[in-house]
Short mmCIF file of C-alpha atoms in Angstrom, two decimals:
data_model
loop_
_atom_site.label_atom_id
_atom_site.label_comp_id
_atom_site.label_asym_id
_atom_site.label_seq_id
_atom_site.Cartn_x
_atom_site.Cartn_y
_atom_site.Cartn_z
CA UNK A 22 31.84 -35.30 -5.78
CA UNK A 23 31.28 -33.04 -2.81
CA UNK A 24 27.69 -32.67 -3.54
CA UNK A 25 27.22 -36.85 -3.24
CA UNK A 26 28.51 -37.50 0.57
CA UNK A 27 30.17 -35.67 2.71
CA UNK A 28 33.64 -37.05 4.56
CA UNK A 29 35.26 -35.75 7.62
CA UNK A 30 38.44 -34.22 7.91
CA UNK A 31 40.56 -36.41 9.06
CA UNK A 32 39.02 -38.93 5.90
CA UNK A 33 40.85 -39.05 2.50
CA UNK A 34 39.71 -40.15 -1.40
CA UNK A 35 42.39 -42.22 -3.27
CA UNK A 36 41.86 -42.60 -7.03
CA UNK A 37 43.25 -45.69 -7.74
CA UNK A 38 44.43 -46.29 -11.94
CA UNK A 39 43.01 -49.13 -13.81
CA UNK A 40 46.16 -50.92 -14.11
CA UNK A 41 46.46 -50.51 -10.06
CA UNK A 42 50.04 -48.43 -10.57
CA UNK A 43 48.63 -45.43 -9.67
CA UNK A 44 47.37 -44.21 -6.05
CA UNK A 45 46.76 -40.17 -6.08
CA UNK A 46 44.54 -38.81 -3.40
CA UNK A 47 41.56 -36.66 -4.36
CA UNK A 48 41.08 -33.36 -2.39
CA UNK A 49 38.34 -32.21 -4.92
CA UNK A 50 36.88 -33.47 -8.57
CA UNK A 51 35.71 -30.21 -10.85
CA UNK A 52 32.89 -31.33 -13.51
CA UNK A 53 30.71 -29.09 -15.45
CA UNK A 54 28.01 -31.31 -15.14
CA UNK A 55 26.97 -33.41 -12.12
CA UNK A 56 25.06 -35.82 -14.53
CA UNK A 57 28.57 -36.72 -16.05
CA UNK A 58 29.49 -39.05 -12.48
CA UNK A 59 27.08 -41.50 -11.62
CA UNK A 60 26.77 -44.58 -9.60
CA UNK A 61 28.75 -43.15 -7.01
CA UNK A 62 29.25 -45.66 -3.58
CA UNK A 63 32.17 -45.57 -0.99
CA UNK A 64 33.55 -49.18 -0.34
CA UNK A 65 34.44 -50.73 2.87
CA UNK A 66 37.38 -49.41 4.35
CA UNK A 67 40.15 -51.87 3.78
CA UNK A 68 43.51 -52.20 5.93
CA UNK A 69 45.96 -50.43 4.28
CA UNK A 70 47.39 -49.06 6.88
CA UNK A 71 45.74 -46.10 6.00
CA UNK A 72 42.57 -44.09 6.91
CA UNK A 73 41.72 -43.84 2.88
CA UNK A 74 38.08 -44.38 1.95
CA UNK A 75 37.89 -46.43 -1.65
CA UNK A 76 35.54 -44.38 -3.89
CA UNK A 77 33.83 -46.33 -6.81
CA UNK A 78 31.77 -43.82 -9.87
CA UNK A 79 30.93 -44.41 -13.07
CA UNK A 80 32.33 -41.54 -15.04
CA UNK A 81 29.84 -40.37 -18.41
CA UNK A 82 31.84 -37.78 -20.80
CA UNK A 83 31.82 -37.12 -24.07
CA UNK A 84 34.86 -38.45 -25.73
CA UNK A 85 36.82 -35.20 -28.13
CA UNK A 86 40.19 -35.97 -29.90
CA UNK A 87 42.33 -33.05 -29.21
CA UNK A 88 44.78 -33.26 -31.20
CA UNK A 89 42.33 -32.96 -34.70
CA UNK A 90 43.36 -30.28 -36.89
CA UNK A 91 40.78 -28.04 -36.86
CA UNK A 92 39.87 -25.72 -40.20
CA UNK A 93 40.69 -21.95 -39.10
CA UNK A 94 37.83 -20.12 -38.99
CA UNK A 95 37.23 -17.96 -41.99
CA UNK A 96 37.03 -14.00 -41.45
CA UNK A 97 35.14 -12.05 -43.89
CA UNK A 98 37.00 -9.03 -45.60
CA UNK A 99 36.35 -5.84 -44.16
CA UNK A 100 33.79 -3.26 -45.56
CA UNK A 101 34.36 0.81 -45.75
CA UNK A 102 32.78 3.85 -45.10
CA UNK A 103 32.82 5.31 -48.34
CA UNK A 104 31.57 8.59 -47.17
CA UNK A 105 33.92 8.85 -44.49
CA UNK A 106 36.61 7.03 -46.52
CA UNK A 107 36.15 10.31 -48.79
CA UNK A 108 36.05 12.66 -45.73
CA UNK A 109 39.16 11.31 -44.50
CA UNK A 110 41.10 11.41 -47.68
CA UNK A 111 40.12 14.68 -48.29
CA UNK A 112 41.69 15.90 -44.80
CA UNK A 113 44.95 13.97 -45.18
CA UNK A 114 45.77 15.32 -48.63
CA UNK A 115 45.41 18.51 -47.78
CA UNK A 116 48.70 18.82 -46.72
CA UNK A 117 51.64 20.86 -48.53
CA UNK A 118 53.48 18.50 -51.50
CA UNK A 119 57.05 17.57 -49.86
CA UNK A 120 60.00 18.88 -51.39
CA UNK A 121 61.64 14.96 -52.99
CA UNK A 122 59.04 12.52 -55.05
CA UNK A 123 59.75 9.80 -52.31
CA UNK A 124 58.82 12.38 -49.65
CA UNK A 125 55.49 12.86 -51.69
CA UNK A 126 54.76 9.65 -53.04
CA UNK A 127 54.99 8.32 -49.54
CA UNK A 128 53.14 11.05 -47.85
CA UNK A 129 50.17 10.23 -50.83
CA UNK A 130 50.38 6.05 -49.34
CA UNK A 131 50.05 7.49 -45.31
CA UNK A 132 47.06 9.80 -46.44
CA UNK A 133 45.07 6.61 -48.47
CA UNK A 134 45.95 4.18 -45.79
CA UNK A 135 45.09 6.29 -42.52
CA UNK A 136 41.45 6.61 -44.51
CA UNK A 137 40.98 3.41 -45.17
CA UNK A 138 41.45 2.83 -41.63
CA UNK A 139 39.31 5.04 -40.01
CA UNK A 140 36.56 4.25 -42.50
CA UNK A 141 36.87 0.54 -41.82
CA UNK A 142 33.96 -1.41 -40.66
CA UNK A 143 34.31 -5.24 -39.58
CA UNK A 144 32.10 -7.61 -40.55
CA UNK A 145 30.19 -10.05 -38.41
CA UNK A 146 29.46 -13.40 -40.79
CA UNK A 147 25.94 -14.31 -40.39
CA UNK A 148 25.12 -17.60 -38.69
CA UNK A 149 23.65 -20.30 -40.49
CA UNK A 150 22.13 -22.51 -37.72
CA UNK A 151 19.79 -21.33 -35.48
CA UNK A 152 20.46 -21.25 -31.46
CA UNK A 153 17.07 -23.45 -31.49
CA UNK A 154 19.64 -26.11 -33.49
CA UNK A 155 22.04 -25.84 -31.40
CA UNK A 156 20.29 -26.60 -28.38
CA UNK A 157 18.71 -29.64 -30.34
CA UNK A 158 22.36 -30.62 -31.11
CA UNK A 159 23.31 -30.29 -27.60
CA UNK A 160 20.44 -32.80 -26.52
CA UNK A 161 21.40 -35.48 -28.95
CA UNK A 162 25.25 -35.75 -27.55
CA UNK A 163 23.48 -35.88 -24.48
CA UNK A 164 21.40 -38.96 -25.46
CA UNK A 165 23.92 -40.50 -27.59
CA UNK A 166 26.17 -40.57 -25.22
CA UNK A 167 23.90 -41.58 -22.34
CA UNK A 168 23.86 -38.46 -20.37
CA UNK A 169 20.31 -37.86 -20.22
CA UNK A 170 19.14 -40.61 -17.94
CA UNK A 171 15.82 -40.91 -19.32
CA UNK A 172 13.80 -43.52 -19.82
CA UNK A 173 13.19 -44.35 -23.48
CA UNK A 174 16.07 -42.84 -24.67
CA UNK A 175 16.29 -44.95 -27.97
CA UNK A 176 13.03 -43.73 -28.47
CA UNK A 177 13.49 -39.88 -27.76
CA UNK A 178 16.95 -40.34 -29.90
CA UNK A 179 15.03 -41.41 -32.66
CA UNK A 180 12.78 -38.49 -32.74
CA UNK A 181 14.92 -36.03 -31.95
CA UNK A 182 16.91 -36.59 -34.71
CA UNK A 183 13.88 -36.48 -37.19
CA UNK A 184 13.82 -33.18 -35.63
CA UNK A 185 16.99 -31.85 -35.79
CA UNK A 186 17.20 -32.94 -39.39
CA UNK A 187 13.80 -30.52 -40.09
CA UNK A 188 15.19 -27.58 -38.12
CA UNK A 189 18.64 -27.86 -40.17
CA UNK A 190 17.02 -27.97 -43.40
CA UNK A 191 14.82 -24.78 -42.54
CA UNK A 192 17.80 -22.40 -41.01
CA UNK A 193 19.79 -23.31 -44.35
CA UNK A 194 17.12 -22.03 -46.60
CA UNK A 195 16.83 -19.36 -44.21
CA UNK A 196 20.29 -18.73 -44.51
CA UNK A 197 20.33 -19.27 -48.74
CA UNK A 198 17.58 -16.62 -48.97
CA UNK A 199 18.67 -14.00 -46.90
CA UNK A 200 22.02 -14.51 -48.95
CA UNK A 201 20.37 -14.00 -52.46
CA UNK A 202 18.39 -11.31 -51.02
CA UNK A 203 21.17 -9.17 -50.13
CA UNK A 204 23.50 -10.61 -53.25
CA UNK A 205 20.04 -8.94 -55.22
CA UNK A 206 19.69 -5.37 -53.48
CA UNK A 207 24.08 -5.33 -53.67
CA UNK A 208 23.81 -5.96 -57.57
CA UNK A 209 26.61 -9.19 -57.14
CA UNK A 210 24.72 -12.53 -57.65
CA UNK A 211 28.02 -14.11 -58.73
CA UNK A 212 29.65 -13.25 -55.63
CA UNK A 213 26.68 -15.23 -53.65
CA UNK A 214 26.62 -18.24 -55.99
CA UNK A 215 30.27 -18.61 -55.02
CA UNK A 216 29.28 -18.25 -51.37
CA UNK A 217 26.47 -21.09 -51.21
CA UNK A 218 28.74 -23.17 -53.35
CA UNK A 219 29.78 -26.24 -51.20
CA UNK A 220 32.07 -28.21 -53.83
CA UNK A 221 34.04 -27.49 -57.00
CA UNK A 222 33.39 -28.80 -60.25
CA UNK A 223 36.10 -28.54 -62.73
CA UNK A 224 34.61 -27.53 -65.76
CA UNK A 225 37.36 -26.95 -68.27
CA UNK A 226 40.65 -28.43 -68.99
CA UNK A 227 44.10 -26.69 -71.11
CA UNK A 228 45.03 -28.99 -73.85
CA UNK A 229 48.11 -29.47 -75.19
CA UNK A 230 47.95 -28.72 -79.09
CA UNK A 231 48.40 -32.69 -79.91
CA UNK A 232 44.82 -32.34 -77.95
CA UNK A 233 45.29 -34.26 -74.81
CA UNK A 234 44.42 -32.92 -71.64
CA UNK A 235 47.35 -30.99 -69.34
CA UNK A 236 48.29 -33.12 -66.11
CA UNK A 237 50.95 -30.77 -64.11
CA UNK A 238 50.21 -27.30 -62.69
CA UNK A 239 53.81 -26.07 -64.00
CA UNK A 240 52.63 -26.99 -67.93
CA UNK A 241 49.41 -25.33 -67.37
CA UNK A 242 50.79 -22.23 -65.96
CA UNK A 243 53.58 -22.22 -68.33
CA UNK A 244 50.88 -22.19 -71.18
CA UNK A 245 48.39 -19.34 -69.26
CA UNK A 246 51.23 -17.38 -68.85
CA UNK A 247 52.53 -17.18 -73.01
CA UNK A 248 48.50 -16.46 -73.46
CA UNK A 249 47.83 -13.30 -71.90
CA UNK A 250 51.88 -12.48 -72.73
CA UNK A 251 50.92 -12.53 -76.07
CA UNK A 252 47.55 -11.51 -75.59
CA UNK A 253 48.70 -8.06 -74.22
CA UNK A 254 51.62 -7.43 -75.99
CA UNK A 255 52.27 -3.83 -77.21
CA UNK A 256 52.43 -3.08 -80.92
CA UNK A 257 55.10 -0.92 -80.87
CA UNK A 258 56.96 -3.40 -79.07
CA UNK A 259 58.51 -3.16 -75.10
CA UNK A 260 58.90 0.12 -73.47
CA UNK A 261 62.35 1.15 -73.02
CA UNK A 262 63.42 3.95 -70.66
CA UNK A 263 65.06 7.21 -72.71
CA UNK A 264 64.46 10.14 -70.62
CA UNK A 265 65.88 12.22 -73.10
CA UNK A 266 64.16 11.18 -75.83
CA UNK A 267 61.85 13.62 -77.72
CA UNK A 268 58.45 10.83 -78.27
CA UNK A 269 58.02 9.38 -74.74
CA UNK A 270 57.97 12.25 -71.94
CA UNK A 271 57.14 15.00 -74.85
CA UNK A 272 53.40 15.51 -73.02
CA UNK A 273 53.19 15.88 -69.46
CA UNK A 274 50.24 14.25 -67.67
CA UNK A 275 47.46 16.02 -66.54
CA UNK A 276 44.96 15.96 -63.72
CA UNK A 277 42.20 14.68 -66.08
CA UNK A 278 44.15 11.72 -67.42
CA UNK A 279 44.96 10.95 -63.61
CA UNK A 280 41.20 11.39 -62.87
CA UNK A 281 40.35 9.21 -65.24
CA UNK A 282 42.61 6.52 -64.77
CA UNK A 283 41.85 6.53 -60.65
CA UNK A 284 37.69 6.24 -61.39
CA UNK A 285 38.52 2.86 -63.78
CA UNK A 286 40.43 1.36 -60.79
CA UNK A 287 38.43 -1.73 -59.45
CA UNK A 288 36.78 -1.24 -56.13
CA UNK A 289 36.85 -4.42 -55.28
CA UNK A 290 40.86 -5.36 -56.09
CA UNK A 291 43.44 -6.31 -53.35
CA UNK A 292 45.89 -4.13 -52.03
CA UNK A 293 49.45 -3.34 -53.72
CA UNK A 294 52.66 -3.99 -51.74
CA UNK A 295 52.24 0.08 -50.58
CA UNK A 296 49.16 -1.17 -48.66
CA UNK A 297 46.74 1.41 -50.52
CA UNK A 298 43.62 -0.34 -51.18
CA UNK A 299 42.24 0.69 -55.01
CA UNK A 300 39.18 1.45 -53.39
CA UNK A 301 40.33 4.23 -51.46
CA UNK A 302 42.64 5.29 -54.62
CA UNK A 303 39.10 5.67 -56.71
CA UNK A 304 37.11 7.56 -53.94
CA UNK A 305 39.66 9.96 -53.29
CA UNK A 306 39.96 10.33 -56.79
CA UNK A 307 39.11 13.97 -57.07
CA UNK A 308 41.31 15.21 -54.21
CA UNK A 309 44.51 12.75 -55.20
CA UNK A 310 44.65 13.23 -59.28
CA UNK A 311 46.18 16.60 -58.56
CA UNK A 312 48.77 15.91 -56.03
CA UNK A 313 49.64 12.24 -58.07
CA UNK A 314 49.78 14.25 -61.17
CA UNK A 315 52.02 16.61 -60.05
CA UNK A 316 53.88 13.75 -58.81
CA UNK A 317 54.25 12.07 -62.16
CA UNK A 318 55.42 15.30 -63.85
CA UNK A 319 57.95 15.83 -61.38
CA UNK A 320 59.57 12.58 -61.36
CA UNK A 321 59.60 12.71 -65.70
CA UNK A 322 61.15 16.35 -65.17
CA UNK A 323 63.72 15.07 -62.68
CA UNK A 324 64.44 11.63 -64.41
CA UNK A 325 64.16 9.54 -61.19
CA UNK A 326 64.92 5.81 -62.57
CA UNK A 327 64.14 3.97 -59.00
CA UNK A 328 60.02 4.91 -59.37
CA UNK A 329 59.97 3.03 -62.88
CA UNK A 330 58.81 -0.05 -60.57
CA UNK A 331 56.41 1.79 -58.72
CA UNK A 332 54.67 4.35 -61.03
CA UNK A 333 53.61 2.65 -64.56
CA UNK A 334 54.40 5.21 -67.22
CA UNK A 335 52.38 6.33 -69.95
CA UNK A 336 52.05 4.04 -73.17
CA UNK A 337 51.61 4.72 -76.46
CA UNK A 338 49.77 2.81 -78.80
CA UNK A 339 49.32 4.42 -81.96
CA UNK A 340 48.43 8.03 -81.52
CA UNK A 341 46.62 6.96 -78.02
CA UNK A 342 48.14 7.64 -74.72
CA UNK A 343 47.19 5.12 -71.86
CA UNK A 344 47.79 6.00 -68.54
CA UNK A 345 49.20 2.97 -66.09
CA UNK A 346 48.18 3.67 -62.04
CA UNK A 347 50.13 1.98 -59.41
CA UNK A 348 46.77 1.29 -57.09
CA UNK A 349 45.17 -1.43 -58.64
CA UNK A 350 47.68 -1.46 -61.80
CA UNK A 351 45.01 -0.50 -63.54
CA UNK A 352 45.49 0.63 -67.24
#
């Protein structure tokens, strides 16, 4: 307001409320944008037994509801270092094995975690629109909402929107092409196609065996769940725990059946509750099958009963061993 007419200092501003039940004086109005107040005059002082100048402006903003939920915005997972995820490991398990299995088994989770931390990289998501859109976007509020204060603005509206619509269309193909390139050179198309998907499209339904169509998530889940429960079911039936018997602990593990088992992990799979990513578990693979080996052996030579939910054990089926790894739970 300053930057319309000056007043003296003994002179005041009163804002004065629609419904005339407000009368605040004005010392100083902030706006980002002096085209946001027009039509600014100062009325005739009145008798009010006051030296109070009445201000009249016309006041042009653009209208937001604040109290809109508004959608989180989405943060991309992380990527590694897998060289100096492998470094890393390396270094923190070179320590000496602690005397206890919980000692060692936690000293094993601190070793994998502080790697995957200092081989973390984040990941900037790539922007789809242009900042040439953006500016176009900017200049259409402006118009729509009359901020411009041009002449012809219907007509400029009208164009610019014809415009916009162009430059939108280009910086998503833009954006859908750089997208495929990199799912192409990365080997994981799937993963893009479920990127550029913007809707879902249920494509299968579970039927009930009188064939009609399941309605409720519980009967569906229910009916997944007896599936892969029967699905993966041992032969030989559940595992029960008998240290001392002669058939399950009579082998103890060794390094190469840990090897093994840590380079089938998925790279890609979420973290356990111990926070070690199965990532970090497979890179560091030929430095931690030794120390979790030794591990395993120990804990079947001690009997200790309260790893059982931590460490799967070995399974047999038939005359095949199949080793279970905690990271990943990866058979």
């Amino acid at each position: 307001m300053n930057s319309f007419f000056c007043k003296g200092r003994t002179q005041r501003w009163t804002w004065r409320s629609p419904n005339n039940q407000t009368f605040n004086e004005i010392d100083l109005l902030l706006t980002p944008d002096r085209r946001y107040i027009s039509n600014v005059n100062v009325l005739r002082k009145f008798d009010a037994s006051s030296d109070h100048h009445l201000v009249q402006a016309s006041f042009n903003y653009i209208a937001r509801c604040t109290d809109a939920p508004r959608r989180p915005a989405r943060k991309p997972p992380p990527e590694f270092n897998r060289l100096a995820l492998k470094l890393e490991a390396a270094i923190s398990l070179l320590e000496s094995p602690c005397p206890t299995p919980a000692r060692e088994y936690a000293c094993l989770v601190d070793a994998l975690t502080h790697a995957a931390r200092a081989a973390k990289e984040d990941v900037q998501l790539p922007t789809r629109i242009s900042a040439t859109t953006r500016t176009l976007f900017h200049r259409r509020r402006q118009l729509f909402f009359g901020l411009a204060n041009t002449p012809h603005a219907a007509i400029q509206y009208a164009k610019l929107n014809k415009t916009l619509r162009k430059a939108l269309a280009a910086d998503l193909h833009a954006h859908h092409l750089h997208t495929l390139e990199q799912a192409v050179a990365a080997n994981h198309l799937r993963r893009a196609r479920s990127k550029l998907a913007t809707s879902q499209t249920q494509v299968m339904h579970l039927r009930r065996r009188d064939g009609q169509h399941m309605t409720t998530t519980a009967e569906a889940a229910a009916l997944i769940c007896t599936f892969y429960n029967d699905l993966y079911r041992s032969i030989d039936g559940p595992f029960v725990y008998t240290p001392s018997s002669s058939i399950a602990w009579a082998q103890l593990l060794s390094s190469n059946e840990v090897f093994r088992a840590l380079a089938q992990l998925k790279s890609q799979g979420a973290a356990r509750p111990d926070r070690v990513l199965p990532l970090a578990a497979k890179l560091a693979a030929p430095h931690l099958a030794l120390p979790l080996c030794l591990l395993f052996n120990n804990m079947l030579a001690d009997d200790v009963k309260s790893f059982q939910s931590l460490f799967a054990h070995p399974v047999y089926k038939g005359k095949e061993r199949i080793l279970a790894i905690p990271f990943g739970n990866k058979k």
